[in-house]
Tab-separated table of N, CA and C in Angstrom:
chain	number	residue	atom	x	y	z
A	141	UNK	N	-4.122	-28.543	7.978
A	141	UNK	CA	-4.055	-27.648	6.797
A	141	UNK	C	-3.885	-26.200	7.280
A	142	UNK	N	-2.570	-25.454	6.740
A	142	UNK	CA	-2.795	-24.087	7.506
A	142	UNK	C	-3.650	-23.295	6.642
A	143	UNK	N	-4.595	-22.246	7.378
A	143	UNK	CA	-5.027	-21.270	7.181
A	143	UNK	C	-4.577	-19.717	7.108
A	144	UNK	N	-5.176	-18.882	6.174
A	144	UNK	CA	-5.172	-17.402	6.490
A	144	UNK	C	-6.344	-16.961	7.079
A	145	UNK	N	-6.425	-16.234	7.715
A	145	UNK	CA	-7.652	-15.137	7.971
A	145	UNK	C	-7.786	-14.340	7.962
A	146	UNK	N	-8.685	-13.658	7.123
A	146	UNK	CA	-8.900	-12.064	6.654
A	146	UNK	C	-10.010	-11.596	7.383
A	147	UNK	N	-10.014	-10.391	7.688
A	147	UNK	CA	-10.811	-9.831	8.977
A	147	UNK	C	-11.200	-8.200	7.752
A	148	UNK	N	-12.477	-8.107	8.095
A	148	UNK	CA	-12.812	-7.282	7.309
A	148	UNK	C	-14.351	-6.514	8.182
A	149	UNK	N	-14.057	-5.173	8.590
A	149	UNK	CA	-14.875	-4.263	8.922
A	149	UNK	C	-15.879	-3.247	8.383
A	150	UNK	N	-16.937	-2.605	8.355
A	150	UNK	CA	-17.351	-1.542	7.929
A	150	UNK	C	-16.829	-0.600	8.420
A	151	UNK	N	-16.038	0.682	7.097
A	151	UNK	CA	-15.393	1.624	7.847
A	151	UNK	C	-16.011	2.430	8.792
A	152	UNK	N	-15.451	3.249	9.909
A	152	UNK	CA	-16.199	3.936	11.162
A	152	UNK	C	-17.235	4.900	10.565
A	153	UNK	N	-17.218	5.572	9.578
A	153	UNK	CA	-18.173	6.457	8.878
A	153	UNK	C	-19.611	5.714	8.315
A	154	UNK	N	-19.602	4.606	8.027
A	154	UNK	CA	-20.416	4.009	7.710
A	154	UNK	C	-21.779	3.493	8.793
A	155	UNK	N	-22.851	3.862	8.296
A	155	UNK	CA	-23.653	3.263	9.297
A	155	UNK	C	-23.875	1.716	9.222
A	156	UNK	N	-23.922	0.851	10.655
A	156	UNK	CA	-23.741	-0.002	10.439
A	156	UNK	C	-25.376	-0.928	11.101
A	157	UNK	N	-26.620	-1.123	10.114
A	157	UNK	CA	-28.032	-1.399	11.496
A	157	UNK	C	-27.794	-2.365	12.048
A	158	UNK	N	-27.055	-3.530	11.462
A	158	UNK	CA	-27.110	-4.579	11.772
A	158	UNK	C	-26.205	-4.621	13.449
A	159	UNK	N	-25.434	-4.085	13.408
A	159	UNK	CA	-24.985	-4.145	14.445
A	159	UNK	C	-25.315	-2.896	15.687
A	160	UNK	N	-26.164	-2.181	15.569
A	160	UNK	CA	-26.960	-1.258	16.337
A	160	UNK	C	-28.150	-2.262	16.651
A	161	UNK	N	-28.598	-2.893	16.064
A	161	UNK	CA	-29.355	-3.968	15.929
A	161	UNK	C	-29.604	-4.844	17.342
A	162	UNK	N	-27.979	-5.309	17.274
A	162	UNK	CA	-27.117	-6.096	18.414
A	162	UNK	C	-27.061	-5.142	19.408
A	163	UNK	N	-26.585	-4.211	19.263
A	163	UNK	CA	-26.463	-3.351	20.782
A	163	UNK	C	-27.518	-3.100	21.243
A	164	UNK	N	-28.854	-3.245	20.427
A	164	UNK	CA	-30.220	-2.758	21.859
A	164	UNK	C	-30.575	-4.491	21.927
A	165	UNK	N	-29.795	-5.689	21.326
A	165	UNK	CA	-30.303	-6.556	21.675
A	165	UNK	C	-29.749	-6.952	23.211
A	166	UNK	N	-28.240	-6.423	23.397
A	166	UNK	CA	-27.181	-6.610	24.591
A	166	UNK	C	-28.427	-6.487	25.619
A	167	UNK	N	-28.518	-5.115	25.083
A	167	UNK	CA	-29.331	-3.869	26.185
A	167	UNK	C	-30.477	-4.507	26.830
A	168	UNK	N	-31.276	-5.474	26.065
A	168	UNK	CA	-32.576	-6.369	26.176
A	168	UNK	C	-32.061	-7.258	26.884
A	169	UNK	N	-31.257	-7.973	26.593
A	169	UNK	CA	-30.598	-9.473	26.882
A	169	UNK	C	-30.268	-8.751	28.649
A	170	UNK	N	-29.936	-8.065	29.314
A	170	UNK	CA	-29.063	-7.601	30.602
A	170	UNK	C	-27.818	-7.510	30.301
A	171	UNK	N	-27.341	-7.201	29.155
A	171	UNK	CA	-25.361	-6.978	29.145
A	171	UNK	C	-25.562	-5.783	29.066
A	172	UNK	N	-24.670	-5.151	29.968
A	172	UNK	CA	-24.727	-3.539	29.770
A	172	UNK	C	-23.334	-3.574	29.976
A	173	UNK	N	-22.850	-2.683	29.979
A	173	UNK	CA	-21.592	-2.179	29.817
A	173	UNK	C	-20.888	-1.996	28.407
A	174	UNK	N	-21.754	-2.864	28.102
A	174	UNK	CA	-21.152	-2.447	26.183
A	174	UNK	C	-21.798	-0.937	25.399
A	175	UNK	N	-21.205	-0.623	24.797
A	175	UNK	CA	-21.732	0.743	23.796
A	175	UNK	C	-21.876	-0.040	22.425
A	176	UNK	N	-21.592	0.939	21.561
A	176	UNK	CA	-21.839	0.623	20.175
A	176	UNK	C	-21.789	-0.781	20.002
A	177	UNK	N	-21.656	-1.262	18.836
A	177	UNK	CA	-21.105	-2.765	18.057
A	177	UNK	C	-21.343	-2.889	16.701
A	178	UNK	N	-20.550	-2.981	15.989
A	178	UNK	CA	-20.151	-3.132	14.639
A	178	UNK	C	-19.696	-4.316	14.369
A	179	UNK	N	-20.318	-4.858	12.929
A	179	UNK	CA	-20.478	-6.262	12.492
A	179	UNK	C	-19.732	-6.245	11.228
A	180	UNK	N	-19.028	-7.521	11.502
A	180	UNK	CA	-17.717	-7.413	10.149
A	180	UNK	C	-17.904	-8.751	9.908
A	181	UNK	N	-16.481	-9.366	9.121
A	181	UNK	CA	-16.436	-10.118	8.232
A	181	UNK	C	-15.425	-11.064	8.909
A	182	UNK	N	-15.210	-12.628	9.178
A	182	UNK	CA	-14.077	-13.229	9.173
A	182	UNK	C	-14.078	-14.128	8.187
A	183	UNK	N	-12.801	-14.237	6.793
A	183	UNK	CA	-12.797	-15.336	6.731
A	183	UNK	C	-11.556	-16.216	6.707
A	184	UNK	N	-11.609	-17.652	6.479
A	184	UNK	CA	-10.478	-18.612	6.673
A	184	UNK	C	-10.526	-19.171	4.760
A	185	UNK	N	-9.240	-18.531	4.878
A	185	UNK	CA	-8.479	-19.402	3.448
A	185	UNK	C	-7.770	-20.486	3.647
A	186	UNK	N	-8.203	-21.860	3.005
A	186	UNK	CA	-7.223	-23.146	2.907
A	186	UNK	C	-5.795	-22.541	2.011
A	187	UNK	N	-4.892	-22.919	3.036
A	187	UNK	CA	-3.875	-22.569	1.971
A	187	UNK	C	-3.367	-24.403	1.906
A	188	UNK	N	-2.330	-24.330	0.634
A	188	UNK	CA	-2.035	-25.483	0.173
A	188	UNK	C	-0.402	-25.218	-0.108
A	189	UNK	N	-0.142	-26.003	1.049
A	189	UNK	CA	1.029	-25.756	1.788
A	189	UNK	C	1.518	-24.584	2.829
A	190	UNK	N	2.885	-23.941	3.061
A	190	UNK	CA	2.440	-23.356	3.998
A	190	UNK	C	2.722	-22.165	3.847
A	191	UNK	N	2.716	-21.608	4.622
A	191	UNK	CA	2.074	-19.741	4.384
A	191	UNK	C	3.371	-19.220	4.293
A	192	UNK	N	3.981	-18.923	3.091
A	192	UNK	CA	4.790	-17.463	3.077
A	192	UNK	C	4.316	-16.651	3.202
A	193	UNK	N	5.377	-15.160	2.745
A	193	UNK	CA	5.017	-14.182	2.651
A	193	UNK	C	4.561	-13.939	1.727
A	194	UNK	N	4.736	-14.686	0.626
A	194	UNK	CA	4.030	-14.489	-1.016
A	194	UNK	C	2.586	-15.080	-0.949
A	195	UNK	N	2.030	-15.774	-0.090
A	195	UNK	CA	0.926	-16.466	0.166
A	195	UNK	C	-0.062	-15.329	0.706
A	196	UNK	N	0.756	-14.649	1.721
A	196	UNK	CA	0.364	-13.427	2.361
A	196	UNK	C	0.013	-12.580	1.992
A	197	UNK	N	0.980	-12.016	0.723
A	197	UNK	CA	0.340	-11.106	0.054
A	197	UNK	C	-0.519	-11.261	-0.929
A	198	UNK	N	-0.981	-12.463	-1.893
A	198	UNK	CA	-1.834	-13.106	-2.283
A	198	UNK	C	-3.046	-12.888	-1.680
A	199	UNK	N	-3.363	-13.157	-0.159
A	199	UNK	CA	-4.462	-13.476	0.210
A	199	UNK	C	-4.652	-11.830	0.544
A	200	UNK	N	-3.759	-10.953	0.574
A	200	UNK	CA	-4.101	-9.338	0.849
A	200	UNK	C	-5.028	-8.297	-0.354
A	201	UNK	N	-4.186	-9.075	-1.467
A	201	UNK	CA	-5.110	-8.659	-2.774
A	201	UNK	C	-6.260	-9.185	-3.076
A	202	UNK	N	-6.260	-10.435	-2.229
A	202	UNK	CA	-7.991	-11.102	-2.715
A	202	UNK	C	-8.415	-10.852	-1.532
A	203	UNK	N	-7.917	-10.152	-0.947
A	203	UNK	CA	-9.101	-9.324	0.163
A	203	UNK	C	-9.509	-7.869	0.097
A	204	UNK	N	-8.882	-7.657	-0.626
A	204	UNK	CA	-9.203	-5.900	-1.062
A	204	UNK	C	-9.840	-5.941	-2.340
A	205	UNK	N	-9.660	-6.867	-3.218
A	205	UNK	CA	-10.576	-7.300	-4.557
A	205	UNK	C	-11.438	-8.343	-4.523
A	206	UNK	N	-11.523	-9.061	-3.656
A	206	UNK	CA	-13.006	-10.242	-3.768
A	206	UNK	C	-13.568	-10.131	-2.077
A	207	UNK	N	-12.504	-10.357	-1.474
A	207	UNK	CA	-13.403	-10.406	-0.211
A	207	UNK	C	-13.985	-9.059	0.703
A	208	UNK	N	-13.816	-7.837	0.499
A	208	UNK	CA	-14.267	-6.895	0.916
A	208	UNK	C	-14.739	-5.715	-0.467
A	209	UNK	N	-15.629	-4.535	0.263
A	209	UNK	CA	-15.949	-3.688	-0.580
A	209	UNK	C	-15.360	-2.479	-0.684
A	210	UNK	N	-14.307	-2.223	-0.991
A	210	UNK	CA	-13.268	-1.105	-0.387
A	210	UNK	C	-14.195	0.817	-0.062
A	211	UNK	N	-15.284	0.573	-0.679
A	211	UNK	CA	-16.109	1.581	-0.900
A	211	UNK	C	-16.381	1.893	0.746
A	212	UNK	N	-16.727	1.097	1.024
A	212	UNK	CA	-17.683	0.994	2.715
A	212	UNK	C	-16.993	0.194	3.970
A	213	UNK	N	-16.261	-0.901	3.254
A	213	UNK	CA	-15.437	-1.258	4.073
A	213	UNK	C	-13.603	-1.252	4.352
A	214	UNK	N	-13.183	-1.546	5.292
A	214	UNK	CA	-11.530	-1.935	5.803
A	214	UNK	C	-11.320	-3.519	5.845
A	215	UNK	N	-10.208	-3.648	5.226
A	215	UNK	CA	-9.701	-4.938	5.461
A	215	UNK	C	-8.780	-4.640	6.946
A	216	UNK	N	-9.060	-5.347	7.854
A	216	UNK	CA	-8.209	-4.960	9.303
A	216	UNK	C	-7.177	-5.774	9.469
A	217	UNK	N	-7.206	-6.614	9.046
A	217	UNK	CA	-6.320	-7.924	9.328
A	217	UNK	C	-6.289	-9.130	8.631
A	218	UNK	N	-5.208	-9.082	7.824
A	218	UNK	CA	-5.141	-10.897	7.572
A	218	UNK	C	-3.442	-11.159	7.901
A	219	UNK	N	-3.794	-12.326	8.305
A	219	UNK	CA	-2.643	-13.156	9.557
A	219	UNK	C	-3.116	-14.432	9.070
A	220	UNK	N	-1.660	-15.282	9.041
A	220	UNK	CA	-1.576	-16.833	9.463
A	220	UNK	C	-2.812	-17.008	10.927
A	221	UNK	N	-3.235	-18.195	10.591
A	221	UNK	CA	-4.462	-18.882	12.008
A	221	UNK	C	-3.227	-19.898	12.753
A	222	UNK	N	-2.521	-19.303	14.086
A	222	UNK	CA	-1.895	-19.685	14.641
A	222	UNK	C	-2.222	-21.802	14.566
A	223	UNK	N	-3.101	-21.813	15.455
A	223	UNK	CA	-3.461	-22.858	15.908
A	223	UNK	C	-4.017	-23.925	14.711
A	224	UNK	N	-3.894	-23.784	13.714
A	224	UNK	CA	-4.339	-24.208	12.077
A	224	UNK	C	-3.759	-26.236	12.605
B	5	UNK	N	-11.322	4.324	22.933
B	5	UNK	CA	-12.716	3.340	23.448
B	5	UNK	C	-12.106	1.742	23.418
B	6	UNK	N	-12.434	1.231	24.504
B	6	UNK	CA	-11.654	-0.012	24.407
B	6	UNK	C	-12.865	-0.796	23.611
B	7	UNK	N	-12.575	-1.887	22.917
B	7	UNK	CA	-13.046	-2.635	22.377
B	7	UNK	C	-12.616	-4.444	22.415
B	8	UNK	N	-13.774	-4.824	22.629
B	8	UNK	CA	-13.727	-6.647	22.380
B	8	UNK	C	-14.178	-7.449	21.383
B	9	UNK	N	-13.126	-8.374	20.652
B	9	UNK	CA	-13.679	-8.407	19.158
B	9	UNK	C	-14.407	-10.176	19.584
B	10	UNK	N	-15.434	-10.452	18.871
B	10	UNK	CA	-16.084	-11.883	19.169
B	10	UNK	C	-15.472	-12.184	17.771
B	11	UNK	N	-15.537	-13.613	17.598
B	11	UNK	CA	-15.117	-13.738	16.352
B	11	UNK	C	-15.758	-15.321	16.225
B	12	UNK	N	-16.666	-15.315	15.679
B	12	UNK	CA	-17.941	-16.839	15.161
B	12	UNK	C	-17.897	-17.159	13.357
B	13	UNK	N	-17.623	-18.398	13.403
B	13	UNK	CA	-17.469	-19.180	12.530
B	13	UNK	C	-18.511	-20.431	12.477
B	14	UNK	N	-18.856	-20.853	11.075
B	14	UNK	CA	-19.683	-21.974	11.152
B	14	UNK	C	-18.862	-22.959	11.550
B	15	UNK	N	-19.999	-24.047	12.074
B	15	UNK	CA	-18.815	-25.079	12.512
B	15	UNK	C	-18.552	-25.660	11.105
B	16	UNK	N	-17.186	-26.484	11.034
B	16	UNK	CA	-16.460	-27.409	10.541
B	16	UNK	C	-17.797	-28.321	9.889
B	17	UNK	N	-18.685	-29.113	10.310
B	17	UNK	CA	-19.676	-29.886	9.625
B	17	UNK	C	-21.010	-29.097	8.648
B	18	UNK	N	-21.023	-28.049	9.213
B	18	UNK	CA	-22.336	-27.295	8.271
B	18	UNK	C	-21.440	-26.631	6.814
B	19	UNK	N	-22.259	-27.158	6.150
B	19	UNK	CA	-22.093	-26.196	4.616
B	19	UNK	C	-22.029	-24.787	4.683
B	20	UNK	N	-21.427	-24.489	3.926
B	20	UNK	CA	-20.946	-22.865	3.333
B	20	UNK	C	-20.961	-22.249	2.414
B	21	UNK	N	-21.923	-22.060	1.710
B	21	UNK	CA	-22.320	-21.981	0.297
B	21	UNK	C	-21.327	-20.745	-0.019
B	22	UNK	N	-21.406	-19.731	0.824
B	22	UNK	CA	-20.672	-18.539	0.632
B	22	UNK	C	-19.112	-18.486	0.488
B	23	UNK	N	-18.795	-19.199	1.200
B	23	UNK	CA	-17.564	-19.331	0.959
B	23	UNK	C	-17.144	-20.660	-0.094
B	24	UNK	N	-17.816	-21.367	-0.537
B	24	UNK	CA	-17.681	-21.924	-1.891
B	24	UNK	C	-17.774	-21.077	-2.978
B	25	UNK	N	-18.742	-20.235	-2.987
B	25	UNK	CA	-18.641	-19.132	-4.187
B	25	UNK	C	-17.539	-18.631	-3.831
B	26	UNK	N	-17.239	-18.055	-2.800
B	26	UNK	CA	-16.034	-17.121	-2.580
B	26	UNK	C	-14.888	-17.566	-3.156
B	27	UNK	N	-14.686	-18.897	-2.823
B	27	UNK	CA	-13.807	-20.213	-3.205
B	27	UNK	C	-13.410	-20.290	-4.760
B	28	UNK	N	-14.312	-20.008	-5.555
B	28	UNK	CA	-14.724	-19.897	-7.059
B	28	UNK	C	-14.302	-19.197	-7.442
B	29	UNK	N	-14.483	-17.919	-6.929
B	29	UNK	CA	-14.185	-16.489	-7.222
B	29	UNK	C	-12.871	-16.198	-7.240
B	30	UNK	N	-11.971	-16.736	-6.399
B	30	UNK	CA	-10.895	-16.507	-6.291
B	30	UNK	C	-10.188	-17.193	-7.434
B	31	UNK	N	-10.601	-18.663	-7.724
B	31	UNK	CA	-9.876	-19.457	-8.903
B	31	UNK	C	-10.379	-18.534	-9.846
B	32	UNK	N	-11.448	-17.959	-10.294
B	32	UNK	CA	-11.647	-17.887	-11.785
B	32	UNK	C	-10.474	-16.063	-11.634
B	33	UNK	N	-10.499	-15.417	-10.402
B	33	UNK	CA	-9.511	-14.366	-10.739
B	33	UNK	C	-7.838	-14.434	-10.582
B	34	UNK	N	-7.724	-15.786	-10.666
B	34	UNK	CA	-6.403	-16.070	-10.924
B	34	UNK	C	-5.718	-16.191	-9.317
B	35	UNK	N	-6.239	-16.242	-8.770
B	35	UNK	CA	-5.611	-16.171	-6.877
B	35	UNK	C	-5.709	-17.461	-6.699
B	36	UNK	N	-5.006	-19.024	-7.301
B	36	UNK	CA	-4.140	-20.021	-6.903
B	36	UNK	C	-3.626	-20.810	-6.047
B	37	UNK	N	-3.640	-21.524	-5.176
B	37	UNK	CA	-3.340	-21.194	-3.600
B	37	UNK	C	-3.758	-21.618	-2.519
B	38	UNK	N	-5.469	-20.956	-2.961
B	38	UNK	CA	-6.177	-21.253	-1.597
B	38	UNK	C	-7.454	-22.617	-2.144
B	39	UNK	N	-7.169	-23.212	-0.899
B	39	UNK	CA	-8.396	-24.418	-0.868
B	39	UNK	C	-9.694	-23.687	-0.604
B	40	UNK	N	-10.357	-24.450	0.427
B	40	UNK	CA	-11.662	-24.262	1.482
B	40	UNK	C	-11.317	-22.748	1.399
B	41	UNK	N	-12.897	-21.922	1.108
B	41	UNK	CA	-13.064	-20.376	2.002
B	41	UNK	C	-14.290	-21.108	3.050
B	42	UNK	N	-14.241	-20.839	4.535
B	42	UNK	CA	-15.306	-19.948	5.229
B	42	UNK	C	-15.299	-18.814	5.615
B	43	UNK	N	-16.722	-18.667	5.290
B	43	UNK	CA	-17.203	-17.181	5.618
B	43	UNK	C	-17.572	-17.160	7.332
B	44	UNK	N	-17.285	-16.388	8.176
B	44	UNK	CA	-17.999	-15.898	9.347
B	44	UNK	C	-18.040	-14.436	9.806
B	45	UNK	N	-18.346	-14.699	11.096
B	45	UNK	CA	-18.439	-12.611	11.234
B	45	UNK	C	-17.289	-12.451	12.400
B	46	UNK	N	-17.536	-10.980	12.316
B	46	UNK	CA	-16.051	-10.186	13.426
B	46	UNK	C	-17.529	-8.818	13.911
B	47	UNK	N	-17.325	-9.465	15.496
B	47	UNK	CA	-18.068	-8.454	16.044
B	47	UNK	C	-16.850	-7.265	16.839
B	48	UNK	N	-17.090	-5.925	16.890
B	48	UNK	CA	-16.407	-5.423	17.785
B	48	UNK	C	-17.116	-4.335	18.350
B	49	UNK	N	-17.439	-5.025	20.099
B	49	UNK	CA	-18.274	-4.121	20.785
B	49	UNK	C	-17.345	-3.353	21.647
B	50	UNK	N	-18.060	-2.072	21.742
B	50	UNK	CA	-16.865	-0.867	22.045
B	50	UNK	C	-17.396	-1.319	23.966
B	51	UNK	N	-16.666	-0.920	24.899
B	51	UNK	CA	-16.583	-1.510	26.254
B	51	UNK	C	-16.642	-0.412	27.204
B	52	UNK	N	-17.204	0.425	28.001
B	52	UNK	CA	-17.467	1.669	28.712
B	52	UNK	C	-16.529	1.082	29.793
B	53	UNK	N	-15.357	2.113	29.501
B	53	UNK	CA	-13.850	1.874	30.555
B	53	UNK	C	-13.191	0.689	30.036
B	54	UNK	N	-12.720	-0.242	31.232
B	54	UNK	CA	-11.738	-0.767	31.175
B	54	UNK	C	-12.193	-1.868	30.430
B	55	UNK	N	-11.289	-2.800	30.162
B	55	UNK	CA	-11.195	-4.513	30.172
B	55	UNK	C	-11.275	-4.991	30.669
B	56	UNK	N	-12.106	-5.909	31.598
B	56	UNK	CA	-11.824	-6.866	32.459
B	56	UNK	C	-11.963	-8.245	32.231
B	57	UNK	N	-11.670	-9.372	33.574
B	57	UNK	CA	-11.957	-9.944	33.291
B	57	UNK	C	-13.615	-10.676	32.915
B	58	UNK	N	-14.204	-9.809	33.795
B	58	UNK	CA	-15.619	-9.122	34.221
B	58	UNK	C	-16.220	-9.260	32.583
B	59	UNK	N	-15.761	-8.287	32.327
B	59	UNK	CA	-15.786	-7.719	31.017
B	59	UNK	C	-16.159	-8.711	29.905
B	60	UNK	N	-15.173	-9.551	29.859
B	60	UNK	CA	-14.428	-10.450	29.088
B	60	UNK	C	-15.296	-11.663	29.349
B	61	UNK	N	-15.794	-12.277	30.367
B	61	UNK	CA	-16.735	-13.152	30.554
B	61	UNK	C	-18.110	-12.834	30.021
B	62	UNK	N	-18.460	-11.478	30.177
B	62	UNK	CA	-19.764	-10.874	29.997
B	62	UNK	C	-19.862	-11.122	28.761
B	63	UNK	N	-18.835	-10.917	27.781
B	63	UNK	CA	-18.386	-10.688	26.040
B	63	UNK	C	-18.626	-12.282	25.491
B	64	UNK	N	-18.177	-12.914	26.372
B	64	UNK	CA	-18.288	-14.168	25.998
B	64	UNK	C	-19.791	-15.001	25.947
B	65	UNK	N	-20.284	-14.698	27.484
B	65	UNK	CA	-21.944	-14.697	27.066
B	65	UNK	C	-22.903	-14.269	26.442
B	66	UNK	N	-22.848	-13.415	25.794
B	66	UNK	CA	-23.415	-12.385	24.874
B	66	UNK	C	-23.103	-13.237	23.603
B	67	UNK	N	-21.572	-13.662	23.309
B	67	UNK	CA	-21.437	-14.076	21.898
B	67	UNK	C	-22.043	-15.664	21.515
B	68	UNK	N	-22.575	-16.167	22.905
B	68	UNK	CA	-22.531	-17.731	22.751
B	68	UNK	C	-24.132	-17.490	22.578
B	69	UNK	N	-24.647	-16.228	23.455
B	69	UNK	CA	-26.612	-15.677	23.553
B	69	UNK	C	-27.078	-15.522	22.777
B	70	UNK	N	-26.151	-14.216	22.036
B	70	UNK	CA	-26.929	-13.620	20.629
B	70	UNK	C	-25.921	-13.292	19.696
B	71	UNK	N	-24.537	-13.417	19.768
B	71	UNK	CA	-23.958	-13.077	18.792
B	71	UNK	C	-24.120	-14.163	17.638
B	72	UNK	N	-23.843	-15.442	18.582
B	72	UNK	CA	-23.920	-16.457	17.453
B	72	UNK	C	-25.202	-17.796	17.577
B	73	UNK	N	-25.211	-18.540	16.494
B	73	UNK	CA	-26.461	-19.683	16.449
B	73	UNK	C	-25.698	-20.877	16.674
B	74	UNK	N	-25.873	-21.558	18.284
B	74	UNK	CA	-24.827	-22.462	18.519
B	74	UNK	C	-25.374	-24.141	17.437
B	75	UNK	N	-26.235	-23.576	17.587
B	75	UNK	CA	-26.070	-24.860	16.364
B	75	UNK	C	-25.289	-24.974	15.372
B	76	UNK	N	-25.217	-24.416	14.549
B	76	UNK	CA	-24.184	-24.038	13.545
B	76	UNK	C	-23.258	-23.695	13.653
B	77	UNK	N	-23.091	-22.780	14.309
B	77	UNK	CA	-21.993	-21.779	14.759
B	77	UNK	C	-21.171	-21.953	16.114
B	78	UNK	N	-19.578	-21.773	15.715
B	78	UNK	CA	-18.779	-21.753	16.953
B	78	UNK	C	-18.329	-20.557	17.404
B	79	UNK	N	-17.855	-20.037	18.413
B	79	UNK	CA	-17.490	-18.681	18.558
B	79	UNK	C	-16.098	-18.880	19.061
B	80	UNK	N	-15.284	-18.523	17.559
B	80	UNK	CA	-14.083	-19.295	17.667
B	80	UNK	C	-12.950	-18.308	18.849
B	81	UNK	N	-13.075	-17.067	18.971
B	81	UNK	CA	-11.938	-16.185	19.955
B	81	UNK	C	-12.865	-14.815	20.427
B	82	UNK	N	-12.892	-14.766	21.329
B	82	UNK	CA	-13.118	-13.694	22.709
B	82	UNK	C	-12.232	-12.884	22.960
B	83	UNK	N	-11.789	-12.117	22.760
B	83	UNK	CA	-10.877	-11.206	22.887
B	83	UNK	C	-10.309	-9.713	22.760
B	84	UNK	N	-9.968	-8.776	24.135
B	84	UNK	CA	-9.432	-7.634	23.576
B	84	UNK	C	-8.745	-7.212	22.097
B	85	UNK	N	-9.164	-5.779	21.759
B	85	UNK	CA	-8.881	-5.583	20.869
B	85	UNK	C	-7.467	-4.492	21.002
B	86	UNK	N	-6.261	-4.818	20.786
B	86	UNK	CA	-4.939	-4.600	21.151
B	86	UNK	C	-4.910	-3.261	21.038
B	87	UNK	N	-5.329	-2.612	19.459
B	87	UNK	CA	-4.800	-0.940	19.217
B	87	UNK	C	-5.719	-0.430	19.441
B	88	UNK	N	-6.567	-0.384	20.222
B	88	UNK	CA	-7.866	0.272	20.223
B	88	UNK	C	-7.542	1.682	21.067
């Protein structure tokens, strides 16, 4: 069944705890070399049949109107799931 | 700032309540189309210097440690983040 996937971030202005959260957990855990980390969104749409470009843009508007909060967040990416 | 995005999904057998509502949401606003939603997350930890492969292994243990709950959860792609 192919998929879309919409990728959805908190914009850079936004504070993000949950993922400051994660970075002093790295820090605890022994991973260092990482800085910040910011926690987003993936999701996978069943599509039913296969992905145009009209499918595409479909799943662009129900990611800027259902699946993200345009207030606080970016939609970064939605793409066909290669390997579907 | 270079950045590495983790990207964890529930597995395929655990329920998804969220993305069944999500699923809902989309039929009752007229978006047609799509089957199955899952919901998962998009981590992107910023990386002090380069990429490596170093790097890139480290990213990967971290996401299997604490990014994600391997019970449930798969950590579907490891990977540089291209426009960063």
């Amino acid at each position: 069944m192919a998929r879309v996937v919409v990728e959805v971030m908190p914009k850079p202005e936004i504070l993000d705890p949950q993922g400051k959260a994660i970075s002093g957990g790295l820090s605890r855990l022994g991973f260092t070399g990482f800085g910040e980390v910011r926690q987003g969104k993936r999701f996978e749409l069943e599509v039913d049949g296969d992905i145009t470009d009209d499918v595409l843009a479909q799943a662009r508007e129900a990611a800027e109107k259902l699946l993200s909060n345009p207030v606080i967040e970016n939609v970064v990416s939605v793409h066909a799931l290669e390997d579907a």
